Tab-separated table of C-alpha atoms in Angstrom:
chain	number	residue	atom	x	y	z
A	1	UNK	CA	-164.649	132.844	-201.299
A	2	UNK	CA	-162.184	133.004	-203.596
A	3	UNK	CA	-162.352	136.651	-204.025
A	4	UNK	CA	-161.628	136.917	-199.642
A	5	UNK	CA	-158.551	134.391	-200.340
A	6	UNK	CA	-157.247	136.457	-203.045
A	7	UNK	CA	-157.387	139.419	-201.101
A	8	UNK	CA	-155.924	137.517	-198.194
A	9	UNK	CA	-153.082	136.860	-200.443
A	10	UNK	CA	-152.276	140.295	-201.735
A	11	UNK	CA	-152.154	141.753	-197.871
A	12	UNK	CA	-149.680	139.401	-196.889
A	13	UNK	CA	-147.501	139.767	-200.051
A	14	UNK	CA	-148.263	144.039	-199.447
A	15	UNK	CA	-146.390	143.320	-195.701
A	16	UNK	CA	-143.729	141.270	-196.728
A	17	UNK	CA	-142.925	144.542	-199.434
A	18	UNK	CA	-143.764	146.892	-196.744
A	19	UNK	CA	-140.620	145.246	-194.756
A	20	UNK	CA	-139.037	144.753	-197.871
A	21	UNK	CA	-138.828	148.237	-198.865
A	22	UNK	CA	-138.484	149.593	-194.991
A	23	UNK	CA	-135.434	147.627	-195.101
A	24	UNK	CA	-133.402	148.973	-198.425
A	25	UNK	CA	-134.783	152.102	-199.021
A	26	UNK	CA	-134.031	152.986	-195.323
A	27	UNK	CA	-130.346	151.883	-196.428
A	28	UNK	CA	-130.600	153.587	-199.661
A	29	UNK	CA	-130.544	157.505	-197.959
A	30	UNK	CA	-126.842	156.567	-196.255
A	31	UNK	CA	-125.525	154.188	-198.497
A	32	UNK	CA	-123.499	157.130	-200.535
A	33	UNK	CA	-122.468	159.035	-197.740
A	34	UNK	CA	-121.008	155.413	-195.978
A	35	UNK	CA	-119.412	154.225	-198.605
A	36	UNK	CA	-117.622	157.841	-198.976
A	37	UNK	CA	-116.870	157.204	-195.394
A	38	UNK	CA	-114.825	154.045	-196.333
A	39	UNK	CA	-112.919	155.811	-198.816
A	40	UNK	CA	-114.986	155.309	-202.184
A	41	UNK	CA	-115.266	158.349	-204.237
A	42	UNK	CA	-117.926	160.228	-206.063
A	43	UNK	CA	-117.421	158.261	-209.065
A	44	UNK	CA	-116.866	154.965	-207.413
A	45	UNK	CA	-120.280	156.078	-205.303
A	46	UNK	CA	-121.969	156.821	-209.194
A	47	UNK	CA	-121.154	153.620	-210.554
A	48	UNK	CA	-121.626	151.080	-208.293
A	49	UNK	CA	-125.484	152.878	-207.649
A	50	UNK	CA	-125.688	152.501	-211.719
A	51	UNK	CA	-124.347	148.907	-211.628
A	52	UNK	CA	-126.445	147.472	-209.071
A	53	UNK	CA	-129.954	149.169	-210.767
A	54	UNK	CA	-128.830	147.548	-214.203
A	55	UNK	CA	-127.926	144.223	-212.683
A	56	UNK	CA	-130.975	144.273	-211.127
A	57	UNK	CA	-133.411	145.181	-213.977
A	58	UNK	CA	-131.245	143.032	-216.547
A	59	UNK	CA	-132.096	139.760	-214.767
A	60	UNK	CA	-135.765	140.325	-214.188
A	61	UNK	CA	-136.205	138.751	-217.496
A	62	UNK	CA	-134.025	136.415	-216.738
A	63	UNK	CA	-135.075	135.373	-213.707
A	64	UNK	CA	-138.930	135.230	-215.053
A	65	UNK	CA	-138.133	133.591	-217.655
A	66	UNK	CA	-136.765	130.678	-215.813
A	67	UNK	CA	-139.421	130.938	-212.820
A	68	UNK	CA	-142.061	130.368	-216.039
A	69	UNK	CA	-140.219	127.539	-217.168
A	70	UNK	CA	-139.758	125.544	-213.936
A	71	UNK	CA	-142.788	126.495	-212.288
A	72	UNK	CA	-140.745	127.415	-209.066
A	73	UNK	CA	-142.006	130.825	-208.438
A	74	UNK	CA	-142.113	130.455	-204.464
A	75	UNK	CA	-138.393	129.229	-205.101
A	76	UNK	CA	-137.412	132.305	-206.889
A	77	UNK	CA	-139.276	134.555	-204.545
A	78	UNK	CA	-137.048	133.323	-201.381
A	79	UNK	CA	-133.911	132.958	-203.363
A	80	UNK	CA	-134.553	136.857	-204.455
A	81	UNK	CA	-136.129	138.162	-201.054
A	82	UNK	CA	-133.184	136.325	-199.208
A	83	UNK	CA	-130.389	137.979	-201.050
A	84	UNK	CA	-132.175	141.362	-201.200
A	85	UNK	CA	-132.906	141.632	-197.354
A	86	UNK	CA	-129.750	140.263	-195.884
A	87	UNK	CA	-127.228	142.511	-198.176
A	88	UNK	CA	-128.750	145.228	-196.112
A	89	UNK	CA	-127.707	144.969	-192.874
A	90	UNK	CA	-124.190	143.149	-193.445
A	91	UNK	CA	-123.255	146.443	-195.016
A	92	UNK	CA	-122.809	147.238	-190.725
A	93	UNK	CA	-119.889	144.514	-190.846
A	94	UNK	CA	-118.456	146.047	-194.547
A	95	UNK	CA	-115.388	147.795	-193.471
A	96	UNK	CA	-113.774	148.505	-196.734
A	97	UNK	CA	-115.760	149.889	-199.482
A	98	UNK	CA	-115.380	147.040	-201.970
A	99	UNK	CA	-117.266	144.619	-199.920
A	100	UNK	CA	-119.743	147.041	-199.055
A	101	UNK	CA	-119.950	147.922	-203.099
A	102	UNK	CA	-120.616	144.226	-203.733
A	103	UNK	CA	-123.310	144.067	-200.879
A	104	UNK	CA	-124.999	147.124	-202.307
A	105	UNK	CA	-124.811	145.486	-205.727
A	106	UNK	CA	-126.405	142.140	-204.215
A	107	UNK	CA	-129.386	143.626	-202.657
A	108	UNK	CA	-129.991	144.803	-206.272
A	109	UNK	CA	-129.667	141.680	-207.716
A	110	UNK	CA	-131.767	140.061	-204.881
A	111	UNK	CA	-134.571	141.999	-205.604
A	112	UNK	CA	-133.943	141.467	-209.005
A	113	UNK	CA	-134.806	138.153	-208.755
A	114	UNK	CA	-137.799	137.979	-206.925
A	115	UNK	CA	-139.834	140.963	-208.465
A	116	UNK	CA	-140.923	139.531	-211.908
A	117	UNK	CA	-142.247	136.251	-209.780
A	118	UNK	CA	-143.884	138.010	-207.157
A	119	UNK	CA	-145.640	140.543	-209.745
A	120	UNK	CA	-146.585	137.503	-211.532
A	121	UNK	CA	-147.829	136.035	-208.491
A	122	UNK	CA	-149.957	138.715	-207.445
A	123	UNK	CA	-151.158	139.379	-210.893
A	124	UNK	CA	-153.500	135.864	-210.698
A	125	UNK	CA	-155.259	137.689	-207.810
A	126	UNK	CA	-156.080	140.457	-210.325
A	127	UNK	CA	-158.797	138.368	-211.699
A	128	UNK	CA	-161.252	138.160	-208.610
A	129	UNK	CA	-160.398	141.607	-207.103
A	130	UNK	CA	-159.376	143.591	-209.945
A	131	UNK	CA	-155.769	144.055	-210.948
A	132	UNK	CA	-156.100	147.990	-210.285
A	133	UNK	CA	-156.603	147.001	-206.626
A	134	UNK	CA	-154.188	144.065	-206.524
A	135	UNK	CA	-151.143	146.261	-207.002
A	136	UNK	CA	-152.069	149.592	-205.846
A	137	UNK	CA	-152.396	148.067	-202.366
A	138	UNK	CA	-149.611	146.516	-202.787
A	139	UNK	CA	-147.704	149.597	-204.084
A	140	UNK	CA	-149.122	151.427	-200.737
A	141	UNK	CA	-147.540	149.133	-198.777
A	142	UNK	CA	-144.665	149.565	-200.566
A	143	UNK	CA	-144.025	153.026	-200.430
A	144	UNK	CA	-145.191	153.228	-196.900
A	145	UNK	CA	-141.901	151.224	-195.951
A	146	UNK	CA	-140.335	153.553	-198.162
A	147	UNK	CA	-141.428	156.241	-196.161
A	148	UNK	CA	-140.840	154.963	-192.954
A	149	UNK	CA	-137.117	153.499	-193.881
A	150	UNK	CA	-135.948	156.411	-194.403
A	151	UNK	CA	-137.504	158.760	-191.199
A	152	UNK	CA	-135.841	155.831	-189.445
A	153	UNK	CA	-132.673	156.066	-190.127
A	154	UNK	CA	-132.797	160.158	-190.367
A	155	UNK	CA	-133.452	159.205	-186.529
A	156	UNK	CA	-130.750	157.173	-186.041
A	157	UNK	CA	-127.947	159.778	-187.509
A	158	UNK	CA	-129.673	162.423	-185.441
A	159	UNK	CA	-129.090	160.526	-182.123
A	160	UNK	CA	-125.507	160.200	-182.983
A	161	UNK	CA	-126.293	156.157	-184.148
A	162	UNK	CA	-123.758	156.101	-186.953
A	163	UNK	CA	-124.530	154.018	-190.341
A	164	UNK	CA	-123.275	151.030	-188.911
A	165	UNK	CA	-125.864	151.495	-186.500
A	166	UNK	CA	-128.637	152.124	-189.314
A	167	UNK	CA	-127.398	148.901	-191.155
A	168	UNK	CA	-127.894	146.804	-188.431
A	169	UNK	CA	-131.042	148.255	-187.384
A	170	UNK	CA	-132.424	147.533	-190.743
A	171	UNK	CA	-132.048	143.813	-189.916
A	172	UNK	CA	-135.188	143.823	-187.545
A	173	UNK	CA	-137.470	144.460	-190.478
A	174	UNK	CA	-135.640	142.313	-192.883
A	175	UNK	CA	-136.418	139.185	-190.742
A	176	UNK	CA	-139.786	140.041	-190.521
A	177	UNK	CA	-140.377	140.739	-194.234
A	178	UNK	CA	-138.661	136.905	-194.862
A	179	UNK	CA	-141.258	135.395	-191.995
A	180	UNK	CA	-144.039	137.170	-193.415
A	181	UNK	CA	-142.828	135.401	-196.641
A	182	UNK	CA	-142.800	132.209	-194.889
A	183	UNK	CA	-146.435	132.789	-193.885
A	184	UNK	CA	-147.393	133.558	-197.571
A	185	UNK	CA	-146.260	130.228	-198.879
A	186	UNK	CA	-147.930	128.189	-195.708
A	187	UNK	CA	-151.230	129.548	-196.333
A	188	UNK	CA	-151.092	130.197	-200.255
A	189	UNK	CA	-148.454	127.636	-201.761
A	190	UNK	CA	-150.538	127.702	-205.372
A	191	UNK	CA	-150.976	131.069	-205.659
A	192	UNK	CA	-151.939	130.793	-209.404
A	193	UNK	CA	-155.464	128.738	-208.635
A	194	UNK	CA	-156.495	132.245	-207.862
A	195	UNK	CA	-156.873	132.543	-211.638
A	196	UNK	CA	-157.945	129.113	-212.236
A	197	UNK	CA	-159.370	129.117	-215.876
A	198	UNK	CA	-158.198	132.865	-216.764
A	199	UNK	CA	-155.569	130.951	-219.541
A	200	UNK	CA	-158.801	130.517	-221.925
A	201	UNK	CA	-159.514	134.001	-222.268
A	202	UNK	CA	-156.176	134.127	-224.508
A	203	UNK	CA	-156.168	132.060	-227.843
A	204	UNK	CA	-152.308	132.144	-227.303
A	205	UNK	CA	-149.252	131.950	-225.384
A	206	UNK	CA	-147.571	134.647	-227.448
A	207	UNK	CA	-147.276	137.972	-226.090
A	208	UNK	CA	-149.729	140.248	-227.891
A	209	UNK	CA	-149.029	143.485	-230.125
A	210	UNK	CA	-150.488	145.272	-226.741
A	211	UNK	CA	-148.099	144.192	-224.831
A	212	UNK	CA	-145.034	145.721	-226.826
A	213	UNK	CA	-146.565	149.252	-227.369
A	214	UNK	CA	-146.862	149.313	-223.440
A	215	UNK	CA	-142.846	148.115	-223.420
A	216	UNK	CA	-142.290	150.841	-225.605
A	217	UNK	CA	-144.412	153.707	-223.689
A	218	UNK	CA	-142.617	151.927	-220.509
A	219	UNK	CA	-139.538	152.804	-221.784
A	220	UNK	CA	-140.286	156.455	-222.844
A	221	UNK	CA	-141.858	157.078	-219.051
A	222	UNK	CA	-138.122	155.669	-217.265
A	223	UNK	CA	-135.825	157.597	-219.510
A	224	UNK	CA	-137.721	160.613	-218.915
A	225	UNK	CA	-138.424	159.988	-214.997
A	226	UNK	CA	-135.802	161.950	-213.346
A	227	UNK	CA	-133.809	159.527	-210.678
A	228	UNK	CA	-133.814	160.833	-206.982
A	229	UNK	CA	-129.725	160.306	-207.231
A	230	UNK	CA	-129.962	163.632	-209.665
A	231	UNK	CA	-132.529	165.665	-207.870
A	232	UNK	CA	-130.965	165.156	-204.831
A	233	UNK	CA	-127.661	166.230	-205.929
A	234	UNK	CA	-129.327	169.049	-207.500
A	235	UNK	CA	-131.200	170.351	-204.258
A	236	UNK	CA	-127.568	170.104	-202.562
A	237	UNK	CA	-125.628	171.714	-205.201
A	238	UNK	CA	-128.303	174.253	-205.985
A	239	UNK	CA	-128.814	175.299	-202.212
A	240	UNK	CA	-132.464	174.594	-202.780
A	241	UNK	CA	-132.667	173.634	-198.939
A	242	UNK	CA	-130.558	172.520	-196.248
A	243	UNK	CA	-128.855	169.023	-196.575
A	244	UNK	CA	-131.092	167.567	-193.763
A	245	UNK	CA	-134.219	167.828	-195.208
A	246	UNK	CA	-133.098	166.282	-198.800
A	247	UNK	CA	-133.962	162.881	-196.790
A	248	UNK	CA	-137.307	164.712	-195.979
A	249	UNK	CA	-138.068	165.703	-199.501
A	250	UNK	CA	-137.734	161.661	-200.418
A	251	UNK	CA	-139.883	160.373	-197.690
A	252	UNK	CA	-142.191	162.794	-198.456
A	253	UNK	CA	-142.643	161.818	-202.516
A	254	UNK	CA	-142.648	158.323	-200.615
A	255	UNK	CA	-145.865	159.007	-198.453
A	256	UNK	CA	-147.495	160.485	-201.974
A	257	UNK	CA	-147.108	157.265	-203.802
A	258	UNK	CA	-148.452	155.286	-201.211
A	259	UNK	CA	-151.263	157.657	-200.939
A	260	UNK	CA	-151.641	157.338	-204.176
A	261	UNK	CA	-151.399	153.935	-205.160
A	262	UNK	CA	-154.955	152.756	-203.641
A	263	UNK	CA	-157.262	155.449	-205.283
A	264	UNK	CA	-155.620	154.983	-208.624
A	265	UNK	CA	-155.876	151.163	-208.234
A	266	UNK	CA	-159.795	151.825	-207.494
A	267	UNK	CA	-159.852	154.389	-210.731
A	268	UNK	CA	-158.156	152.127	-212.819
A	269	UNK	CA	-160.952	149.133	-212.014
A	270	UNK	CA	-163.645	151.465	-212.218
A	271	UNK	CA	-163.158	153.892	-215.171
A	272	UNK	CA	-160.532	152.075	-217.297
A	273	UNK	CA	-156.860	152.357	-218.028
A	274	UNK	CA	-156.969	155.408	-219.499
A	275	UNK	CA	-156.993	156.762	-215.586
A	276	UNK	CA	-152.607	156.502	-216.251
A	277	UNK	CA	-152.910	158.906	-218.305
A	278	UNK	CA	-153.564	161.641	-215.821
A	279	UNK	CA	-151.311	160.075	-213.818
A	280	UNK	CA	-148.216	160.437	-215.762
A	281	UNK	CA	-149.492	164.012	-217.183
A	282	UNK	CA	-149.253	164.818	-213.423
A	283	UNK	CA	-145.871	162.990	-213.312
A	284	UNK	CA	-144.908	164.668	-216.451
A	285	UNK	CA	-144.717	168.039	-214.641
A	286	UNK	CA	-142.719	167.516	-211.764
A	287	UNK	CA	-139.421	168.497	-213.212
A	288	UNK	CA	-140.144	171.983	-214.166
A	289	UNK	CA	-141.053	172.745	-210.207
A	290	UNK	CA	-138.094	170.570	-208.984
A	291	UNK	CA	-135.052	171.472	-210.848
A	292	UNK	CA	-136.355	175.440	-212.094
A	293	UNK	CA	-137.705	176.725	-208.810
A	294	UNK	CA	-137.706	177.314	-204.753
A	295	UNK	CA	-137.670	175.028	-201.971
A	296	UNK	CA	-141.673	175.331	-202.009
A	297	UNK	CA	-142.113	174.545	-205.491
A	298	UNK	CA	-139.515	171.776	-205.082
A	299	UNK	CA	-141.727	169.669	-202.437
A	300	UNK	CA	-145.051	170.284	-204.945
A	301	UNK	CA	-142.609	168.705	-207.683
A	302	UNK	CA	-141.532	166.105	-205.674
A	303	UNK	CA	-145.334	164.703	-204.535
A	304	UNK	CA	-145.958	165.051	-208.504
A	305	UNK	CA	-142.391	162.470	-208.586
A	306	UNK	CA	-144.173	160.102	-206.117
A	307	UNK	CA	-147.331	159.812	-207.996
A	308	UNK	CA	-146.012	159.275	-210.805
A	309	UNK	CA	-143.595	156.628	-209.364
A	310	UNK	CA	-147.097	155.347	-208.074
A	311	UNK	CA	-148.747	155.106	-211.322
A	312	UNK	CA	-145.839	153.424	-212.607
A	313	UNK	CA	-145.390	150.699	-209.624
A	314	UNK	CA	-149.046	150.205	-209.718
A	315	UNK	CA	-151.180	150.823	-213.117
A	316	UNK	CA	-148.511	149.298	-215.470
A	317	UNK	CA	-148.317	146.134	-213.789
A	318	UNK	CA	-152.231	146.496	-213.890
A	319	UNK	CA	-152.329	147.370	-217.623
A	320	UNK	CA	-150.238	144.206	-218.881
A	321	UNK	CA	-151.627	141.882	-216.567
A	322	UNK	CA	-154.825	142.358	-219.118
A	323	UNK	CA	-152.218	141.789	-222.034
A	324	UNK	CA	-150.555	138.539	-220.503
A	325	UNK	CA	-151.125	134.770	-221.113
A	326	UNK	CA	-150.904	133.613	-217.126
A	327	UNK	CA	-148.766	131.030	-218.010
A	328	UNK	CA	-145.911	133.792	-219.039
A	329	UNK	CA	-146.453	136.635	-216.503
A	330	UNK	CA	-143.418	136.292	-214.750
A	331	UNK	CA	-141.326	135.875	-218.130
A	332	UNK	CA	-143.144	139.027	-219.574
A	333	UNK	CA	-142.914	141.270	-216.552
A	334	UNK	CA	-139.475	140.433	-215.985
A	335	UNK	CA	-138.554	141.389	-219.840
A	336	UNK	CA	-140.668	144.874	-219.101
A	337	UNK	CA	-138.795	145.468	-216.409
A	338	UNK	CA	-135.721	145.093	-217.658
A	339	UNK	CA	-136.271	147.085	-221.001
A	340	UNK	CA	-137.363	149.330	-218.163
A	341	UNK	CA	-134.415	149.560	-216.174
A	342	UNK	CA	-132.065	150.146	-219.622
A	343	UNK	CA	-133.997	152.877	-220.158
A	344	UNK	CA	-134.240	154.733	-217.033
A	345	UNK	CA	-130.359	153.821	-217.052
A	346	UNK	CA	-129.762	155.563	-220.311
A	347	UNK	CA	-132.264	158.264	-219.230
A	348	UNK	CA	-130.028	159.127	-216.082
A	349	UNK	CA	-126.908	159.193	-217.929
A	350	UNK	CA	-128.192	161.347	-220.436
A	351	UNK	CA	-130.069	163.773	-217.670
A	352	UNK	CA	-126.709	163.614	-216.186
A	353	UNK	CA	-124.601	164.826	-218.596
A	354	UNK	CA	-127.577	167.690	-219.555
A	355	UNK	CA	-127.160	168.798	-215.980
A	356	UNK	CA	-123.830	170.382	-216.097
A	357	UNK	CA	-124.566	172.036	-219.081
A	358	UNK	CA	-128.624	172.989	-218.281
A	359	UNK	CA	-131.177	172.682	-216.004
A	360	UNK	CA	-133.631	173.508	-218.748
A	361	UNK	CA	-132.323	171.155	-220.902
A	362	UNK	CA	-132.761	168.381	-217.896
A	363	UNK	CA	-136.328	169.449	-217.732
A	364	UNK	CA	-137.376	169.740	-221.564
A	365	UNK	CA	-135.505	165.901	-221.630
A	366	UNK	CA	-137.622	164.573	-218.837
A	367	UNK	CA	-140.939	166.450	-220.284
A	368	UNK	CA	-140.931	165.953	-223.721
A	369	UNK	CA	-140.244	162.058	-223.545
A	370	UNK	CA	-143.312	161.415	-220.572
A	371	UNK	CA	-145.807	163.484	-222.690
A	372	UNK	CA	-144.565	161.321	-225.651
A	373	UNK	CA	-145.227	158.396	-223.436
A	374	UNK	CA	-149.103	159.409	-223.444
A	375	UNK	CA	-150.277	158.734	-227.073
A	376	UNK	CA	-148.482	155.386	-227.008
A	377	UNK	CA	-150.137	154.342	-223.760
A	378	UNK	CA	-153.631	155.734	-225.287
A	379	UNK	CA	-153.034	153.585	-228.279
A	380	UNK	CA	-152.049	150.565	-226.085
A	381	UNK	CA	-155.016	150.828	-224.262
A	382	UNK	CA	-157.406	151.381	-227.443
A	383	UNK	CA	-156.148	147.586	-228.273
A	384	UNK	CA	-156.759	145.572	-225.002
């Protein structure tokens, strides 16, 4: 019984995402080229994309951390889910680009706010389904909004709809990702009896020595994973393929992920953690055929991207749950993700400033620190 509620649970959370990310990362495709419309430039673009992802991952531990503390996590969850959905489509009434920055800033923050909770959340389901499953359905739900976000609004430019016209488009899923929410709390307000009796298993509270070599192979796999912001400027600079099929490219390292994300949830309850390290071997090599070869090449190294955005959305969140006293999942999620996000942030910059002066350089960079990521995670997983 508890093992159909749990399950119940994770579908509904899986929907509200699947709006969730329908709704921003179908924004995230125009969001440069609109706010270059209002008169922002390339730099302004740049730093405002880098200010909203640090904002965002610097108060996941924030956020968790408090969430733990007050035992509020459904409060957190609409606070975060709130902000995050409705920054989208005001961006249609933004007309100058410094209220559209701050709106692109706030649906960062929003989902800030709400991710270490609802991780946490759907972590106690782990126990009577198995955590692989929990959140690689969840991550194919995910990434299937992701996919279709996107392909939307690629349809709305093409019939002449005009960003505006996307933004406010983008409010049809956001209200139903907020009343699927609604429905999640009615039917499963204590989401954490799911894992009634899991806190004996630790003898403490404290996070374990586990739990900080995974933070540390964490943060070797984001500064070496390659943000789409780069590649796509690359495929645009480098003529790899026309403009209109950059957008294609994403959706379709979207529709790997999410294609992804179930059978590596299965593998990872089945054979072991040791199943992410394939994954992020795989993920390792997608730079070499993204940023060093042809337009063919390019879309083989951009499904190798998805997975192992896959592997990362899904089997670490699997991996610590293992690691993590229940009563401090959100607070220790939240402080992975944010050690995380300073990473990947430092990562970009660095891949960034490589890029002008080689591509090679980009790819050794983004190689050599994911293969470096593998021992640790092996090690990790040798002490669960």
């Amino acid at each position: 019984m508890k093992s159909r509620s749990a399950l119940h649970f994770v579908l509904i959370i899986g929907i509200a995402n699947f709006f969730a990310d329908f709704t921003y990362e179908g924004a995230r495709g125009i969001i440069g080229p609109f706010l270059g419309s209002l008169g922002a430039s390339a730099a302004i673009v740049g730093f405002v994309a880098g200010l909203g992802e640090l904002m965002g991952y610097g108060l996941r531990s924030v956020s968790g951390y408090f969430a733990d503390k007050s035992h509020r996590h459904w409060a957190f969850a609409f606070l975060g889910y709130a902000i995050n959905m409705f920054a989208v489509p005001a961006l249609a009434l933004a007309g100058r680009w410094p209220l559209a920055a701050s709106l692109v800033v706030s649906e960062r923050v929003g989902r800030g706010i709400r991710k270490p909770t609802v991780e946490a959340m759907l972590s106690y389901a782990g126990r009577s389904i198995g955590a692989g499953w929990v959140f690689g359905l969840n991550e194919a739900l995910d990434q299937a909004g992701a996919t279709i976000g996107p392909l939307l609004m690629a349809l709305v430019l093409y019939l002449n709809g005009g960003y505006r016209t996307g933004f406010g488009v983008l409010l049809i899923p956001a209200l139903l990702c907020l009343a699927t929410l609604v429905l999640a709390r009615v039917l499963h307000p204590r989401p954490h009896e799911l894992e009634e009796g899991a806190g004996h298993a630790f003898a403490t509270a404290n996070l374990k020595q586990t739990y900080w070599i995974y933070f540390v192979a964490g943060a070797l796999l984001a500064a070496g994973f390659a943000d789409f912001a780069l590649i796509g400027f690359h495929f645009q600079k480098a003529n790899v393929m026309r403009g209109n099929l950059i957008p294609v490219f994403y959706a379709v390292a979207m529709a790997a992920s999410a294609l992804a994300s179930i059978p590596l949830g299965r593998l990872f309850d089945m054979r072991g953690p040791n199943v992410s390290l394939f994954a992020f071997l795989i993920s390792a090599a997608a730079a070499p055929f993204i940023f060093l070869s042809t337009s063919t090449f390019a879309l083989i190294g951009m499904i190798f991207w998805g997975i192992g955005m896959s592997a990362q959305g899904s089997l670490f969140q699997a991996m610590l749950t293992g690691v993590i006293p229940p009563q401090k999942r959100s607070t220790a999620f939240g402080l992975f993700d944010t050690g995380y996000g300073i990473a990947w942030f430092l990562g970009s910059a660095v891949m960034g400033l490589l890029y002008d002066r080689s591509l090679l350089a980009v790819v050794l960079f983004s190689v050599v620190l994911q293969l470096a990521a593998i021992p640790v995670l092996f090690i990790a997983n040798k002490k669960r």
